[in-house]
mmCIF file of N, CA and C in Angstrom:
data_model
loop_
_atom_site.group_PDB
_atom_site.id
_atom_site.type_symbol
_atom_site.label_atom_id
_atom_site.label_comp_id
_atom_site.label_asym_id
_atom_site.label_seq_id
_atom_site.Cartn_x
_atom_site.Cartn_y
_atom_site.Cartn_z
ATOM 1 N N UNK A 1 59.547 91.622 57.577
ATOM 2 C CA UNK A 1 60.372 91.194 58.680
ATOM 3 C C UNK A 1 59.448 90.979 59.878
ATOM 4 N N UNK A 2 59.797 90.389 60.515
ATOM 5 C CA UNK A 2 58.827 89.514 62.171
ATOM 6 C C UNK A 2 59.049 90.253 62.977
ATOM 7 N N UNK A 3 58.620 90.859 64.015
ATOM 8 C CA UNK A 3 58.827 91.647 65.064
ATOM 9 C C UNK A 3 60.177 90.661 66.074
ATOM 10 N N UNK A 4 60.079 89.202 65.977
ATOM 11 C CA UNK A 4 61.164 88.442 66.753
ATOM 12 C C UNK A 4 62.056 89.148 65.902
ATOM 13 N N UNK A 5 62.583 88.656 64.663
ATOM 14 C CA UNK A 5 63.681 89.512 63.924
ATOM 15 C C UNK A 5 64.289 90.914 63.979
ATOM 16 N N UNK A 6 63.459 92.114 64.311
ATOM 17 C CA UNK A 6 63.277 93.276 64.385
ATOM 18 C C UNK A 6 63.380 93.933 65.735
ATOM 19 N N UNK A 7 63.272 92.798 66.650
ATOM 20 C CA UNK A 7 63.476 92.839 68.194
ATOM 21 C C UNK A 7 64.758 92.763 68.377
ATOM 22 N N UNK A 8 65.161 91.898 68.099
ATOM 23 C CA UNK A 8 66.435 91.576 67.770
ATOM 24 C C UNK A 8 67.561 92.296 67.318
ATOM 25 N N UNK A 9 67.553 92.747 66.016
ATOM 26 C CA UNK A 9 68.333 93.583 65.481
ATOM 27 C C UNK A 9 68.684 95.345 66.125
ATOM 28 N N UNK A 10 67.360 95.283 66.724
ATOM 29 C CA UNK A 10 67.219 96.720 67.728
ATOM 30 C C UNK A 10 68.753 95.822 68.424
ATOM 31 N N UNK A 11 67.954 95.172 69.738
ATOM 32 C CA UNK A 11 69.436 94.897 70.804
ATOM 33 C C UNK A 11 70.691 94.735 70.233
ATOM 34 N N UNK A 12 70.372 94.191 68.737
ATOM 35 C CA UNK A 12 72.286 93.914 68.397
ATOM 36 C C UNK A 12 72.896 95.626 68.287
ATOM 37 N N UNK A 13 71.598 96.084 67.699
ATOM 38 C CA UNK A 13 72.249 97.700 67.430
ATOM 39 C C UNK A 13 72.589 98.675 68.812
ATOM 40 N N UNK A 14 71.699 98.520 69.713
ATOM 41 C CA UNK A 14 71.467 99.082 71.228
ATOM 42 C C UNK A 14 72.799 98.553 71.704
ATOM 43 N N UNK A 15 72.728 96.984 71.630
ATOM 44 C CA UNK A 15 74.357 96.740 72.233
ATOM 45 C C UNK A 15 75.648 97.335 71.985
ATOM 46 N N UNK A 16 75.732 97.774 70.688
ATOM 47 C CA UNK A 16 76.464 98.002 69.660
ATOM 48 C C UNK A 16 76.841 99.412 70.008
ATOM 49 N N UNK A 17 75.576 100.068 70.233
ATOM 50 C CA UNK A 17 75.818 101.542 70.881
ATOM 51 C C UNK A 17 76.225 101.650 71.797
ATOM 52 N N UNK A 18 76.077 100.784 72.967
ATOM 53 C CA UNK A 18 76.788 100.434 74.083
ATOM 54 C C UNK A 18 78.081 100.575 74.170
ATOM 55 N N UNK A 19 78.545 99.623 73.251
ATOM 56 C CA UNK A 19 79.922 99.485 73.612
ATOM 57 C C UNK A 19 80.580 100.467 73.076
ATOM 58 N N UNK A 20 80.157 101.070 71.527
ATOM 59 C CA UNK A 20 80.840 102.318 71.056
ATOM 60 C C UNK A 20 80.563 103.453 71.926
ATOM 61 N N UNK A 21 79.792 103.491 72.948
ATOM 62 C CA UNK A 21 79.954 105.143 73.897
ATOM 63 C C UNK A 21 80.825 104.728 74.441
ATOM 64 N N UNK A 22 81.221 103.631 75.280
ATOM 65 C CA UNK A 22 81.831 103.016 76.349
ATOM 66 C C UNK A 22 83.354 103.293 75.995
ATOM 67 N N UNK A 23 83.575 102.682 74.561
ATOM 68 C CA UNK A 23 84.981 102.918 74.003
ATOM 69 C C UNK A 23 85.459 104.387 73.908
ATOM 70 N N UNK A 24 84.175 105.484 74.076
ATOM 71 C CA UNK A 24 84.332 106.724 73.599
ATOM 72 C C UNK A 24 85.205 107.403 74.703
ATOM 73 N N UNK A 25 84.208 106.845 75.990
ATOM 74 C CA UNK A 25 84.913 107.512 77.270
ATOM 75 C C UNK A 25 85.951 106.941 77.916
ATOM 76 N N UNK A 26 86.020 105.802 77.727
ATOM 77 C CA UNK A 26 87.585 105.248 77.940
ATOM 78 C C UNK A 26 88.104 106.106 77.070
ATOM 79 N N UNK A 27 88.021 106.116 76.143
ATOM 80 C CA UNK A 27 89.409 107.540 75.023
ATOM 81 C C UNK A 27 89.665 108.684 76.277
ATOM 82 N N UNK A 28 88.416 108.794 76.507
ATOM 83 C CA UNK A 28 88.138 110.388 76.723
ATOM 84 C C UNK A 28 88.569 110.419 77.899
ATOM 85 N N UNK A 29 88.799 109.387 79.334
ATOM 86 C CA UNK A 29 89.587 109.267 80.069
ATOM 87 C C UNK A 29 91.135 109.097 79.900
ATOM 88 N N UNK A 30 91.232 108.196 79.070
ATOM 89 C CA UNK A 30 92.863 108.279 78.460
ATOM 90 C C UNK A 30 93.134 109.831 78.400
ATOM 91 N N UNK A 31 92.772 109.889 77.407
ATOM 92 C CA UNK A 31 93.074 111.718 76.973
ATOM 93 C C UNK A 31 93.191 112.548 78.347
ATOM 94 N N UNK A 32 91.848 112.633 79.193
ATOM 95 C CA UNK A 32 92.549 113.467 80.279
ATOM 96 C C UNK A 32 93.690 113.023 81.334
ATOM 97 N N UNK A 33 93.925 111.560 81.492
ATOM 98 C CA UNK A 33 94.833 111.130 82.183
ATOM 99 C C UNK A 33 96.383 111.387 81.949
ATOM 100 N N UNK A 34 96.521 111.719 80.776
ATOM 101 C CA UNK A 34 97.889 111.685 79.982
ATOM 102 C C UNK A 34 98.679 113.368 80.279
ATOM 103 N N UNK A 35 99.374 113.207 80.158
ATOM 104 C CA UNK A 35 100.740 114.436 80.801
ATOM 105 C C UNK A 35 100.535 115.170 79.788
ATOM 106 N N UNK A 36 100.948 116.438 79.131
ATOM 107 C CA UNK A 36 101.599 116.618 77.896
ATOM 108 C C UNK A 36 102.659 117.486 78.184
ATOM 109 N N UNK A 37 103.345 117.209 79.380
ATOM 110 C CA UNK A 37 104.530 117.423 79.628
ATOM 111 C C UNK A 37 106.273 116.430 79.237
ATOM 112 N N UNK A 38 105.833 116.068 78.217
ATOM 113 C CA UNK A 38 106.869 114.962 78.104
ATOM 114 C C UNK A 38 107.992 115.379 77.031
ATOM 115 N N UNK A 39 109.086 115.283 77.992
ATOM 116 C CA UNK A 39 110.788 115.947 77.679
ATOM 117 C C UNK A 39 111.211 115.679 76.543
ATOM 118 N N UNK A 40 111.569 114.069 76.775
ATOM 119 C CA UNK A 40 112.239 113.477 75.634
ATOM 120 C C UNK A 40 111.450 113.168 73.996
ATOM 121 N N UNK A 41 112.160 113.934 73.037
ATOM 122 C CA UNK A 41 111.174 113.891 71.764
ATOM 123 C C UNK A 41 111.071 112.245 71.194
ATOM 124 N N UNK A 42 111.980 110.906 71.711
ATOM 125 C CA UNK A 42 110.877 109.896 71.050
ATOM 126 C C UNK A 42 110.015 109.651 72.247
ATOM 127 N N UNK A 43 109.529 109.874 72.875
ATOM 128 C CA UNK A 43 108.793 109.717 73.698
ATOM 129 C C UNK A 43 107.429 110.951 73.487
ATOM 130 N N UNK A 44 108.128 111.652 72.892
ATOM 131 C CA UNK A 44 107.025 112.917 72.866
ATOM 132 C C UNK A 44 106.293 112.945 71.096
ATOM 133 N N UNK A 45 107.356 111.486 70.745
ATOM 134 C CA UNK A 45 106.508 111.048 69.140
ATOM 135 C C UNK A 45 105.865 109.932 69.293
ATOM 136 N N UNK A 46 105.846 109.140 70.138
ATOM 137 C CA UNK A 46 104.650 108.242 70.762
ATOM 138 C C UNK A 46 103.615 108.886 71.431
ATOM 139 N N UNK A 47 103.714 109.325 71.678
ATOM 140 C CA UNK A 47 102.642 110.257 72.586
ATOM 141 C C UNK A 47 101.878 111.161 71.657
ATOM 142 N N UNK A 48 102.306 111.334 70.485
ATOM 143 C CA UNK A 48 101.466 112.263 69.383
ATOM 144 C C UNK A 48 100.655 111.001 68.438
ATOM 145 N N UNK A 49 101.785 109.870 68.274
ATOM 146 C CA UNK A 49 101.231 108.938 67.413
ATOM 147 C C UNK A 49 99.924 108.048 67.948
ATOM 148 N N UNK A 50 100.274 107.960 69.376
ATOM 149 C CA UNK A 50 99.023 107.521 69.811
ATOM 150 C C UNK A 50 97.510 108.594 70.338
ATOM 151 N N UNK A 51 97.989 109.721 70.323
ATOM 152 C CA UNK A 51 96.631 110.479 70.307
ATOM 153 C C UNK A 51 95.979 110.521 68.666
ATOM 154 N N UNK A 52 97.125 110.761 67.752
ATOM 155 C CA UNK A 52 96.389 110.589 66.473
ATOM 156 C C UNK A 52 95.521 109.011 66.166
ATOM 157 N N UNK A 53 95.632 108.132 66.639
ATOM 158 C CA UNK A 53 95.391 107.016 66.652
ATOM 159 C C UNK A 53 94.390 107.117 67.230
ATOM 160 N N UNK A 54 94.194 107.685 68.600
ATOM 161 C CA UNK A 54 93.079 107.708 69.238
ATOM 162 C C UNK A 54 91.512 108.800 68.673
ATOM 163 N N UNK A 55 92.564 109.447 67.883
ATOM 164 C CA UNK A 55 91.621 110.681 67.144
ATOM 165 C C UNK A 55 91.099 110.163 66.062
ATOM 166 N N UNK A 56 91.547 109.181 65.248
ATOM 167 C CA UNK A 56 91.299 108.198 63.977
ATOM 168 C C UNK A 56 90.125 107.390 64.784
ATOM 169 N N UNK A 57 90.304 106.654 65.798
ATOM 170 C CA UNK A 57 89.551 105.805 66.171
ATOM 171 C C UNK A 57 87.973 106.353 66.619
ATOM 172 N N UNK A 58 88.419 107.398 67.255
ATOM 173 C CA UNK A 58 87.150 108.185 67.780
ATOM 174 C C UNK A 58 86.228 108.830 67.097
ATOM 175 N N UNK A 59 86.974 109.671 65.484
ATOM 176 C CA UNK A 59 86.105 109.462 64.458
ATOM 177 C C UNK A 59 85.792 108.984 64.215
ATOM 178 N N UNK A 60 85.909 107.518 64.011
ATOM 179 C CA UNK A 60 85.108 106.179 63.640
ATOM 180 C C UNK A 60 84.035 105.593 64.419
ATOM 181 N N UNK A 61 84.636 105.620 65.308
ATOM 182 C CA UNK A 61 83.187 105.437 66.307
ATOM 183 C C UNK A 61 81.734 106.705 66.758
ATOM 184 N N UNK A 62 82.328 107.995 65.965
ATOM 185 C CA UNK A 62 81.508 108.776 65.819
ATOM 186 C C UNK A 62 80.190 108.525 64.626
ATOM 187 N N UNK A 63 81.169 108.030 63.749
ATOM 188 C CA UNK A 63 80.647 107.786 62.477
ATOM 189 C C UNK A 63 79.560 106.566 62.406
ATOM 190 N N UNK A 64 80.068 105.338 63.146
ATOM 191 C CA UNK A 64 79.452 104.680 63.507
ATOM 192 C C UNK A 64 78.172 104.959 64.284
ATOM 193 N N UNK A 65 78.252 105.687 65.843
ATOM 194 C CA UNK A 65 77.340 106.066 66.412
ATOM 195 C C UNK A 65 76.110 106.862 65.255
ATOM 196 N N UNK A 66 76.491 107.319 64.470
ATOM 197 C CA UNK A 66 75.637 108.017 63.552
ATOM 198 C C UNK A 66 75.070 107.004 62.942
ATOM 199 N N UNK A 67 75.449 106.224 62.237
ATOM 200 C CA UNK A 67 74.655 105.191 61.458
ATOM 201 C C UNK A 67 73.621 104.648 62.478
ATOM 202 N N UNK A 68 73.991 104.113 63.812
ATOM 203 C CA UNK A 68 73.445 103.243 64.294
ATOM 204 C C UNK A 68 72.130 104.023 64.575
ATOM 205 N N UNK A 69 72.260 105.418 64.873
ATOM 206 C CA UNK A 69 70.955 106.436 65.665
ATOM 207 C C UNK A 69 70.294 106.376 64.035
ATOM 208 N N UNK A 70 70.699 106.209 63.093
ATOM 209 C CA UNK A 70 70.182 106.513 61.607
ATOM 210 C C UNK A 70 69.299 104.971 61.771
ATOM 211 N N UNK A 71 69.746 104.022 62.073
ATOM 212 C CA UNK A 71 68.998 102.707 62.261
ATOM 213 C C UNK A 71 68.399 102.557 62.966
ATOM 214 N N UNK A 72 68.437 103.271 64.312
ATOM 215 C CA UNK A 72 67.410 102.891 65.215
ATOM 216 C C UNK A 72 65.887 104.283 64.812
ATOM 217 N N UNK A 73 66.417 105.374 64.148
ATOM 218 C CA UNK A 73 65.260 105.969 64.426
ATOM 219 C C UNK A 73 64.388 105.638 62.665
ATOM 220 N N UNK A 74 65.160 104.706 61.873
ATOM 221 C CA UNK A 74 64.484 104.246 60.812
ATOM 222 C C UNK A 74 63.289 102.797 61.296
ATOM 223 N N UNK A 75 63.880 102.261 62.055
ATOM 224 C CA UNK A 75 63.046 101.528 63.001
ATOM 225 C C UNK A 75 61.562 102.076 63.520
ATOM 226 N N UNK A 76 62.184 103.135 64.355
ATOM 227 C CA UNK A 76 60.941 104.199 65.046
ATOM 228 C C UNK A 76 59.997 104.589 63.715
ATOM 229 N N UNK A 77 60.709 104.835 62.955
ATOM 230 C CA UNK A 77 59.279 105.574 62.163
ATOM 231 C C UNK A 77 59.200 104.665 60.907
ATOM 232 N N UNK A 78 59.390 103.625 61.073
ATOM 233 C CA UNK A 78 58.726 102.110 60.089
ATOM 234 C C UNK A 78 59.636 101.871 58.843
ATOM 235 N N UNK A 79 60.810 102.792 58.386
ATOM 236 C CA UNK A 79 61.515 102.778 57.280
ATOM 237 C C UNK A 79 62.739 101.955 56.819
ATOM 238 N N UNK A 80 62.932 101.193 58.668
ATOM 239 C CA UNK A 80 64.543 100.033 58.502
ATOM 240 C C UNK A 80 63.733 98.968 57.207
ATOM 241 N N UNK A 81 64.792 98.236 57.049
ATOM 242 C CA UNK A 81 64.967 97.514 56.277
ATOM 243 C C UNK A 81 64.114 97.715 55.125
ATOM 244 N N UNK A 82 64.118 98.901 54.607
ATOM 245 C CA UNK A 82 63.578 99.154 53.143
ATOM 246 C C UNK A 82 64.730 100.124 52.317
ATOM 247 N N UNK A 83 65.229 99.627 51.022
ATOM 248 C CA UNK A 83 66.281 100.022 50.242
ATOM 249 C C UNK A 83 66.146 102.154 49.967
ATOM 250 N N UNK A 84 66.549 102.823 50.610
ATOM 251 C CA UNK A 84 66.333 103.898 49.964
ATOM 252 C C UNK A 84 66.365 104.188 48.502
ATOM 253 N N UNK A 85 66.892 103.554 47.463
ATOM 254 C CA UNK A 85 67.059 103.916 46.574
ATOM 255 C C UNK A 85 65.522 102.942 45.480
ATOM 256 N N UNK A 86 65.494 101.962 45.663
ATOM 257 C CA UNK A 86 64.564 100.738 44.941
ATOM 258 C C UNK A 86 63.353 100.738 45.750
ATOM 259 N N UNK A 87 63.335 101.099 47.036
ATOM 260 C CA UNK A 87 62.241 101.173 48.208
ATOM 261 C C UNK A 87 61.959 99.285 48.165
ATOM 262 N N UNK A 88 62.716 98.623 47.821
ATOM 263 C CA UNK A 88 62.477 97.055 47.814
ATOM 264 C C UNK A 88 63.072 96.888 49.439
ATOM 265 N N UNK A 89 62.435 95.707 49.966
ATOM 266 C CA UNK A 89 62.640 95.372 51.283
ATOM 267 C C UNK A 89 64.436 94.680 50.992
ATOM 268 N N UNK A 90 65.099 95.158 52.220
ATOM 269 C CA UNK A 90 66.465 94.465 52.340
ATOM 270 C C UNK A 90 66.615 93.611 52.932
ATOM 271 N N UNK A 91 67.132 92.317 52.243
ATOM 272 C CA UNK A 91 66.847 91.303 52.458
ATOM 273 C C UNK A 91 67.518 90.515 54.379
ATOM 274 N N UNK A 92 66.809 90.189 55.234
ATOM 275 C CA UNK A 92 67.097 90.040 56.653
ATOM 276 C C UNK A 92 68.928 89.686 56.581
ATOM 277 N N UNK A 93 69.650 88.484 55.636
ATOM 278 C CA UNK A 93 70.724 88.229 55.997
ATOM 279 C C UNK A 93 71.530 89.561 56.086
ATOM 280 N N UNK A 94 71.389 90.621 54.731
ATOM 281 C CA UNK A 94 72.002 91.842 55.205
ATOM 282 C C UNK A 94 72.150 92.740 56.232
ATOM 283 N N UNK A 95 70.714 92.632 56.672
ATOM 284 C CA UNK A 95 69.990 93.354 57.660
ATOM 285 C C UNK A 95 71.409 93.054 58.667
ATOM 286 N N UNK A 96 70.923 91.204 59.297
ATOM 287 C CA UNK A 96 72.244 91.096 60.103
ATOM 288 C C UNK A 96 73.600 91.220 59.837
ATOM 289 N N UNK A 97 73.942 91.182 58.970
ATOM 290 C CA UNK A 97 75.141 91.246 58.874
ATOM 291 C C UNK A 97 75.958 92.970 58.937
ATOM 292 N N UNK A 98 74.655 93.938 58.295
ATOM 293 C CA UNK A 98 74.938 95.310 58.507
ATOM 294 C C UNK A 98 73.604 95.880 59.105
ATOM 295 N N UNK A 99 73.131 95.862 60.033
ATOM 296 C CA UNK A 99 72.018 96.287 60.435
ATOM 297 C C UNK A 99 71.801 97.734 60.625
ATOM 298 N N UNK A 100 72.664 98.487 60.242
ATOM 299 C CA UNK A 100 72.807 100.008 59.880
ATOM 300 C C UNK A 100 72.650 99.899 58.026
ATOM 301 N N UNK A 101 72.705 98.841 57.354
ATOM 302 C CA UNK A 101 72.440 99.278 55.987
ATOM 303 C C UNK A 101 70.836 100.085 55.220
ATOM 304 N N UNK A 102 71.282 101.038 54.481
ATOM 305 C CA UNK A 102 69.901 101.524 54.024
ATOM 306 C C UNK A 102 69.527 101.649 52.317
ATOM 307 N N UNK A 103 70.413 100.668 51.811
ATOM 308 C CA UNK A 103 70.430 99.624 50.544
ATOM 309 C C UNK A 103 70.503 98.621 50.275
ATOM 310 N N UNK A 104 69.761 98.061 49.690
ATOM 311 C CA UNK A 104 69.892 96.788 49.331
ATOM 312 C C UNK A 104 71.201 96.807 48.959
ATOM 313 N N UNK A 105 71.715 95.053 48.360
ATOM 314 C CA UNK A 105 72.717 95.077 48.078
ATOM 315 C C UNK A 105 72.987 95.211 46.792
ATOM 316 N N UNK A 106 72.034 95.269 45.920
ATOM 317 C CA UNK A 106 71.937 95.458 44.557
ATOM 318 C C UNK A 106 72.421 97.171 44.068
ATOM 319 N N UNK A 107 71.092 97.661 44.849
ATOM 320 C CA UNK A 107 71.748 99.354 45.072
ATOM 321 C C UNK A 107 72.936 100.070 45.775
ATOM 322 N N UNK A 108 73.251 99.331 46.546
ATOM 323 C CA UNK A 108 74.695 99.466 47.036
ATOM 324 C C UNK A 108 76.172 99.216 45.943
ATOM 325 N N UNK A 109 75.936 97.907 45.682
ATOM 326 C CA UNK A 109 77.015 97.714 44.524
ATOM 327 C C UNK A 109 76.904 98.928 43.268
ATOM 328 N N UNK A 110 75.379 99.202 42.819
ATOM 329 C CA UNK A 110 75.378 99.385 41.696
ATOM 330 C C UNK A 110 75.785 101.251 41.924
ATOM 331 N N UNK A 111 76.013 101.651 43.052
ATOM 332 C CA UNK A 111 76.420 103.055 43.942
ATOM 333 C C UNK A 111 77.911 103.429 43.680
ATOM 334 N N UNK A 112 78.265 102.519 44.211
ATOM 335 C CA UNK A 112 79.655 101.692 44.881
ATOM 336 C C UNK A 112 80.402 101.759 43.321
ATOM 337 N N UNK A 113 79.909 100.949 41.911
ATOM 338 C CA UNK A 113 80.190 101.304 40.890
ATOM 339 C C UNK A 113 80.332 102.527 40.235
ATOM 340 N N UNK A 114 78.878 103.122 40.622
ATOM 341 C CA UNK A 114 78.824 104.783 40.102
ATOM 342 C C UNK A 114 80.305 105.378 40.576
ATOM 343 N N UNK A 115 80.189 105.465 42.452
ATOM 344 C CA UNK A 115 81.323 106.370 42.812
ATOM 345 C C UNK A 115 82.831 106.018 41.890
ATOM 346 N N UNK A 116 82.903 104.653 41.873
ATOM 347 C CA UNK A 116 84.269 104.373 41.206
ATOM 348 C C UNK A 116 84.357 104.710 39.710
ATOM 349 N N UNK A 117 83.631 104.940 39.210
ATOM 350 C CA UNK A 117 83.463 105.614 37.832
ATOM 351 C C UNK A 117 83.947 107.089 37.921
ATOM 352 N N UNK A 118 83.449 107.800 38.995
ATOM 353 C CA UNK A 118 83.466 109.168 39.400
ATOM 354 C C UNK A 118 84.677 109.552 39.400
ATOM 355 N N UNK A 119 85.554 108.694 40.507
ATOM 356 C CA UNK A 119 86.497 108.417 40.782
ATOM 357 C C UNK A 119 87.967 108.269 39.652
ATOM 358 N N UNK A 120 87.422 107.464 39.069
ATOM 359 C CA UNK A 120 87.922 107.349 37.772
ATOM 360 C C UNK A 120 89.020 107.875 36.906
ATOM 361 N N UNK A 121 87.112 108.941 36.558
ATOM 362 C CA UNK A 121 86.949 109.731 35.343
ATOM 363 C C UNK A 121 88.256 111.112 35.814
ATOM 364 N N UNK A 122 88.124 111.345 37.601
ATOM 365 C CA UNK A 122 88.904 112.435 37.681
ATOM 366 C C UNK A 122 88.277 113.520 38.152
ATOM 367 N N UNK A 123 89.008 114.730 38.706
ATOM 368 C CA UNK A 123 88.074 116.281 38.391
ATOM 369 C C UNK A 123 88.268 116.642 37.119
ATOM 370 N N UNK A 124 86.747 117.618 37.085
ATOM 371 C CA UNK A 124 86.459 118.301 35.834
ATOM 372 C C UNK A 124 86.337 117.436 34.944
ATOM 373 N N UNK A 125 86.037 115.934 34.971
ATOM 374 C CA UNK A 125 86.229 115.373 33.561
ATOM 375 C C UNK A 125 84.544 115.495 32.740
ATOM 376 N N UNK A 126 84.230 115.447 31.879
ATOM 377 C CA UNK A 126 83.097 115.319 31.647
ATOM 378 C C UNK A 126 82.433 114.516 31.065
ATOM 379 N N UNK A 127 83.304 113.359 30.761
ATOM 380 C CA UNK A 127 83.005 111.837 30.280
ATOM 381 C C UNK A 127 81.842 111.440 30.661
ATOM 382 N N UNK A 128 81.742 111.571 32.234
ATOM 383 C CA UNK A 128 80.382 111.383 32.860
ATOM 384 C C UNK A 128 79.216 111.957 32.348
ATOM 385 N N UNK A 129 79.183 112.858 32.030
ATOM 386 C CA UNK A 129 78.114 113.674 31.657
ATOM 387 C C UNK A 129 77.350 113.637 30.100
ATOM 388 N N UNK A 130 78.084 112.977 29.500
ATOM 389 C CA UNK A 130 77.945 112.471 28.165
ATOM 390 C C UNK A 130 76.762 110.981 27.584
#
């Protein structure tokens, strides 16, 4: 990969982090702005449905924030765009398109298969193991 390419993908990710803190503390202002004094129970079931909503969302953007610090400090110490599993370089269109990925797409699918096998088979099954 080119350092133009790699320059790049940093800011899409840096941006990216940007906006997911940004979304974090808007929550996190919502949340303290809000009453939880509220009388009437459909009103007091909107008011639960949208904090759970907001609690769904905020895990996600936690989760996210994690990948992205997982991408930027694979960057720092020379390891982005190389497949953890094949150690084969990942190919740039992935790169952009998931620039937090740390599989190729070959090893990803062929993962992605395993788990759904796993999945499958069930607990305790031992089909797998055979």
């Amino acid at each position: 990969m080119n350092s133009k390419t790699a320059t790049q993908l940093k800011q899409d990710l840096l941006s990216k982090k940007e906006i997911l803190l940004n979304l974090q503390n808007q929550n996190n202002l919502l949340d303290a702005e809000e009453d939880g004094s509220v009388k009437d129970p459909i009103d007091r079931s909107d008011v639960e449905e949208s904090w759970f909503t907001k609690e769904r969302m905020s895990q996600h953007w936690k989760v996210e924030l994690k990948q992205i610090q997982t991408a930027l400090t694979r960057m720092d110490n020379g390891s982005f765009g190389i497949c953890e599993d094949c150690e084969e370089e990942i190919p740039i269109k992935r790169l952009r398109a998931r620039p937090d990925a740390t599989l190729c797409l070959y090893c990803q699918e062929t993962m992605e298969k395993e788990m759904g096998s796993i999945r499958a088979a069930g607990p305790g099954s031992t089909n797998l193991l055979q």
